[in-house]
Short mmCIF file of C-alpha atoms in Angstrom, two decimals:
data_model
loop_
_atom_site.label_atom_id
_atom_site.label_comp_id
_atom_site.label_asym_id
_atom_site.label_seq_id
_atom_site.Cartn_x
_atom_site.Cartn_y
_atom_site.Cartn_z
CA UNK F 32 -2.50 -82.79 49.29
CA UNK F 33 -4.20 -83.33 46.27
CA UNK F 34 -5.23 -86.23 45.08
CA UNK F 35 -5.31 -85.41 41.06
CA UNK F 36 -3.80 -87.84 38.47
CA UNK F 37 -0.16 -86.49 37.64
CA UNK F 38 1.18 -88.82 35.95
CA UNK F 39 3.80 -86.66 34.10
CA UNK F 40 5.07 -85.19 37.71
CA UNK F 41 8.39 -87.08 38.28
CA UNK F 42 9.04 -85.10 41.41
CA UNK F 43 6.39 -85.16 44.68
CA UNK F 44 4.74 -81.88 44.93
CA UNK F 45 4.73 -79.17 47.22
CA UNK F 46 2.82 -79.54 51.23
CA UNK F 47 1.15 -77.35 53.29
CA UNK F 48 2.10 -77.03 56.55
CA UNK F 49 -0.75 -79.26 58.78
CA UNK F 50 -2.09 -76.73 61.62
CA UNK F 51 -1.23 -79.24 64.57
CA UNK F 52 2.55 -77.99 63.81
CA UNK F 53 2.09 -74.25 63.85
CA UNK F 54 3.06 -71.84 66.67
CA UNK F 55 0.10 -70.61 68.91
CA UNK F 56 0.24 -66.97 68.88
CA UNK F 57 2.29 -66.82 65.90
CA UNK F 58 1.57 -65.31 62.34
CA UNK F 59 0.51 -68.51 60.52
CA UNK F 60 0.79 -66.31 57.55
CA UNK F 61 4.64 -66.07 58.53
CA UNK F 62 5.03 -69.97 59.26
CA UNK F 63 3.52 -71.01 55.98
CA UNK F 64 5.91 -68.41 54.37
CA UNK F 65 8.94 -70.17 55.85
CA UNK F 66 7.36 -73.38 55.07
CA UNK F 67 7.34 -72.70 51.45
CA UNK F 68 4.48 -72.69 50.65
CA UNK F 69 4.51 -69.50 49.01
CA UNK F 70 7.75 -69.96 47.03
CA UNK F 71 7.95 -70.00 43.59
CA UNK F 72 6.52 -73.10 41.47
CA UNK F 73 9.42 -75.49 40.29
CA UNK F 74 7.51 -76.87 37.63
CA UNK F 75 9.28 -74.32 35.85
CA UNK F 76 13.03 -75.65 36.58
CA UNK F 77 11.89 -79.54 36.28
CA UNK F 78 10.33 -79.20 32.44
CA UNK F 79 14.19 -78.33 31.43
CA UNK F 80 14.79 -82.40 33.03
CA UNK F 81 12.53 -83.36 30.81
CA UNK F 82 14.07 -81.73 27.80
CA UNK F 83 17.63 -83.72 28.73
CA UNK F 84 15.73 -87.20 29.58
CA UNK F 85 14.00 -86.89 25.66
CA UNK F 86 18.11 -85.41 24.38
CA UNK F 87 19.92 -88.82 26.32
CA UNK F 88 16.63 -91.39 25.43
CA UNK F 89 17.18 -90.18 21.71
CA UNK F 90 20.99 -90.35 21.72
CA UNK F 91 21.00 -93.37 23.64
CA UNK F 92 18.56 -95.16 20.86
CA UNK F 93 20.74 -93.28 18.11
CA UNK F 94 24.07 -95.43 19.27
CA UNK F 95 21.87 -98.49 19.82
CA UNK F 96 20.46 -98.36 16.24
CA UNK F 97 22.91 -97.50 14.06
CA UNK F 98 22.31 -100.42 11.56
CA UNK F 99 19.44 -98.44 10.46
CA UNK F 100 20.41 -96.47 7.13
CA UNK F 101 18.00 -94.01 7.16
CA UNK F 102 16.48 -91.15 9.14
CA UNK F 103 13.49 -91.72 8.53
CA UNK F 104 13.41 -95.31 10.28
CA UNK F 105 15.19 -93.66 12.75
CA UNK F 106 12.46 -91.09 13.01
CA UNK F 107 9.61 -94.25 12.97
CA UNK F 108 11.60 -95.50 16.15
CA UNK F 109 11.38 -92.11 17.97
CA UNK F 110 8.18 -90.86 17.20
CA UNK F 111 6.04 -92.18 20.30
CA UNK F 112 9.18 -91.36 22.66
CA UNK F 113 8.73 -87.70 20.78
CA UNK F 114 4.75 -87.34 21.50
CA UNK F 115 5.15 -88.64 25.11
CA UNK F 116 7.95 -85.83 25.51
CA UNK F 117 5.64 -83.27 24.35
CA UNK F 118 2.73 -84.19 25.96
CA UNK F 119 4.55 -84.20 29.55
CA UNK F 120 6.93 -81.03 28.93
CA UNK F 121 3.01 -79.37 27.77
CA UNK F 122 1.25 -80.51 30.88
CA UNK F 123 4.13 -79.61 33.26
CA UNK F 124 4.21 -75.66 31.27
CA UNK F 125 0.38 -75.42 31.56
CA UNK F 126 0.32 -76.77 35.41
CA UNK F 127 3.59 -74.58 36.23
CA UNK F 128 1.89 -71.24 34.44
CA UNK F 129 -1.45 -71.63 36.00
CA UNK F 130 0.01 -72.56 39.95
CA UNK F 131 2.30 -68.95 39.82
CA UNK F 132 -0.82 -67.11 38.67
CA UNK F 133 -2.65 -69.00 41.95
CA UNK F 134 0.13 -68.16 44.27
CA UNK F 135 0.57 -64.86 43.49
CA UNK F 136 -2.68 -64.18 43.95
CA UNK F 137 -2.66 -65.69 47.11
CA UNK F 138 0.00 -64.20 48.67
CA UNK F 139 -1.19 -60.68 47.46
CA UNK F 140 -4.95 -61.22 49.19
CA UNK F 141 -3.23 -63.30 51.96
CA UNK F 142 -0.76 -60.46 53.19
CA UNK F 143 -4.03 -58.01 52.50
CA UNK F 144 -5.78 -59.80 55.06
CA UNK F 145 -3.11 -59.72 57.57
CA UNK F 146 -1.85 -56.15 57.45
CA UNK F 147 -4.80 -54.29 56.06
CA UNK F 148 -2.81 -52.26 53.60
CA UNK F 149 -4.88 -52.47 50.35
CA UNK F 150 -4.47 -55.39 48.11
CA UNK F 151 -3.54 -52.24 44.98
CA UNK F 152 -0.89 -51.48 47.21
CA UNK F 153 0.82 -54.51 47.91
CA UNK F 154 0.61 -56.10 44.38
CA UNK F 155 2.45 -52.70 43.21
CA UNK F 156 4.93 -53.61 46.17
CA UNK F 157 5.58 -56.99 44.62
CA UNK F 158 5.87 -55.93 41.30
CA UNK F 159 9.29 -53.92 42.18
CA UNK F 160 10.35 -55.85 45.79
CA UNK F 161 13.46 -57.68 45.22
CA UNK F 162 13.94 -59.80 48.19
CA UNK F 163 12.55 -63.39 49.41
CA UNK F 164 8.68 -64.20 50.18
CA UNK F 165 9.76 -64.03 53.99
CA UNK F 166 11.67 -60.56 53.59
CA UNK F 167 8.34 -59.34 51.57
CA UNK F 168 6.44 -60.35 54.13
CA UNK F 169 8.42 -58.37 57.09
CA UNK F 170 8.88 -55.32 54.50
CA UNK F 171 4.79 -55.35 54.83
CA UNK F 172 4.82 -55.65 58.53
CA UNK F 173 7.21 -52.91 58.77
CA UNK F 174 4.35 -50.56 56.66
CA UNK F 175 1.37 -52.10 58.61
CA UNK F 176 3.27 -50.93 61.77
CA UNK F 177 5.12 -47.90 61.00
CA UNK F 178 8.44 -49.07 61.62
CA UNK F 179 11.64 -51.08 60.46
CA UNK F 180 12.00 -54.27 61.22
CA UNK F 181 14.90 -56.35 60.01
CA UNK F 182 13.75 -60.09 58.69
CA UNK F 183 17.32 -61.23 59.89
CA UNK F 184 16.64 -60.57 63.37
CA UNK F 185 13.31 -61.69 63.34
CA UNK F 186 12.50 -65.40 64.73
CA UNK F 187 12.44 -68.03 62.38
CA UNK F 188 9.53 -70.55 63.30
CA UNK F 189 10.16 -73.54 60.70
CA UNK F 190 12.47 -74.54 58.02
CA UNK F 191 12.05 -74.33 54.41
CA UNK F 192 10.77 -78.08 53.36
CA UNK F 193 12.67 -79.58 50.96
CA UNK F 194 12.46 -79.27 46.83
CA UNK F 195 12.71 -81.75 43.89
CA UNK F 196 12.56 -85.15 45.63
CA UNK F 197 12.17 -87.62 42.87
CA UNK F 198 9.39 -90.30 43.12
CA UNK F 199 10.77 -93.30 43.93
CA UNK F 200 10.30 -95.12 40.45
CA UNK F 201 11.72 -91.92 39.04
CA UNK F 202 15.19 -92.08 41.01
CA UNK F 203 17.06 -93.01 38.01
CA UNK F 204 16.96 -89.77 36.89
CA UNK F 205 19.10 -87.54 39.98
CA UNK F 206 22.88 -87.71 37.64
CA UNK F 207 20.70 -86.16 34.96
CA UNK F 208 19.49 -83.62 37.67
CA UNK F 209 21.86 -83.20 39.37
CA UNK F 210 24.27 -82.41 36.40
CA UNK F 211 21.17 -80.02 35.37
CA UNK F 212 21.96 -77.93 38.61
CA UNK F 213 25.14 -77.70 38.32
CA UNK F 214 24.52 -76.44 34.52
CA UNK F 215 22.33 -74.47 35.12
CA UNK F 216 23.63 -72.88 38.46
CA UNK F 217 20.57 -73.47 41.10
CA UNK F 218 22.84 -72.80 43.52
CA UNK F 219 19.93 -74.21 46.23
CA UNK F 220 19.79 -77.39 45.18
CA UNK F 221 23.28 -77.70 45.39
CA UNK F 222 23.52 -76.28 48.77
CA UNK F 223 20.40 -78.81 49.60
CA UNK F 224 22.68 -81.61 47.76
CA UNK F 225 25.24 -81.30 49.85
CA UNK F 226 23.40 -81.15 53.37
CA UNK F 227 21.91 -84.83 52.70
CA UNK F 228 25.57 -86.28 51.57
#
């Protein structure tokens, strides 16, 4: 886990699976795939929370201040709220853009490693696979070993570990997400909503 400042993360970050919890014998390529690890960054869904927190904070001060006449003192009233806004939904771009870049890398050299096929190869395989991390990863296998297999029928070792839990001081905020989701049409989180009700 790192250990970085992130002061503009309002969510907990992403784990890695500890070794002590893996499967002797197994792929631990495959585990850490069902873990998560390799899923997309969500960096990428949370900035558009930050983009309704600034909409509601400014609305919210709007109502509150209406003796104010003009815009401009309205403006004088919003400004560090504004630079704040920027300077987090900036951060959480750059971090998001420069993680995906990481991770697909990784998974490219990472599935390399393990089946040997040519890291040209597999990159081109990603660039036109439409399926999950964990069916990329069998539709590899399958070419590493010269025959089908189905990642349906194929044991699962772990679950998926769970997305956008909001730091604790940050809990204020789940209507706004959740109301995001529901927007916005994550279907996931929804699904993941309703387990923990």
């Amino acid at each position: 886990m790192s250990r970085a400042f992130t002061w503009w993360r309002r969510f907990h970050g992403d784990v890695k699976l500890p070794k002590k919890y893996m499967y002797k014998g197994a792929s631990q390529l495959q585990q850490r795939i069902e873990f998560g690890e390799y899923e997309f960054n969500h960096l990428g869904r949370e900035v558009y929370l930050e983009d309704l927190i600034y909409e509601t904070k400014v609305a919210d001060l709007r109502a509150e201040k209406s003796y104010l006449k003009t815009d401009e003192a309205l403006e004088d009233q919003i400004i560090d709220m504004r630079k704040q806004y920027h300077k987090r939904r900036t951060l959480i771009m750059k971090a998001h853009l420069e993680a995906e870049a990481k991770l697909l890398r990784k998974i490219a050299e990472d599935l390399d490693t393990e089946f040997e096929l040519g890291l040209d190869i597999i990159r081109d395989i990603m660039e036109v696979f439409d399926g999950t991390t964990r069916e990329l990863y069998f539709h590899c296998k399958s070419l590493a070993v010269g025959k089908t297999l189905d990642p349906e029928k194929m044991q699962r070792f772990c679950n998926e570990q769970p997305r956008h839990i909001l730091k604790p001081k940050e809990r204020k905020y789940a209507k706004l997400w959740m109301k995001l989701v529901k927007e916005r049409g994550w279907q996931e989180f929804l699904n993941w909503e309703q387990l923990n009700n």
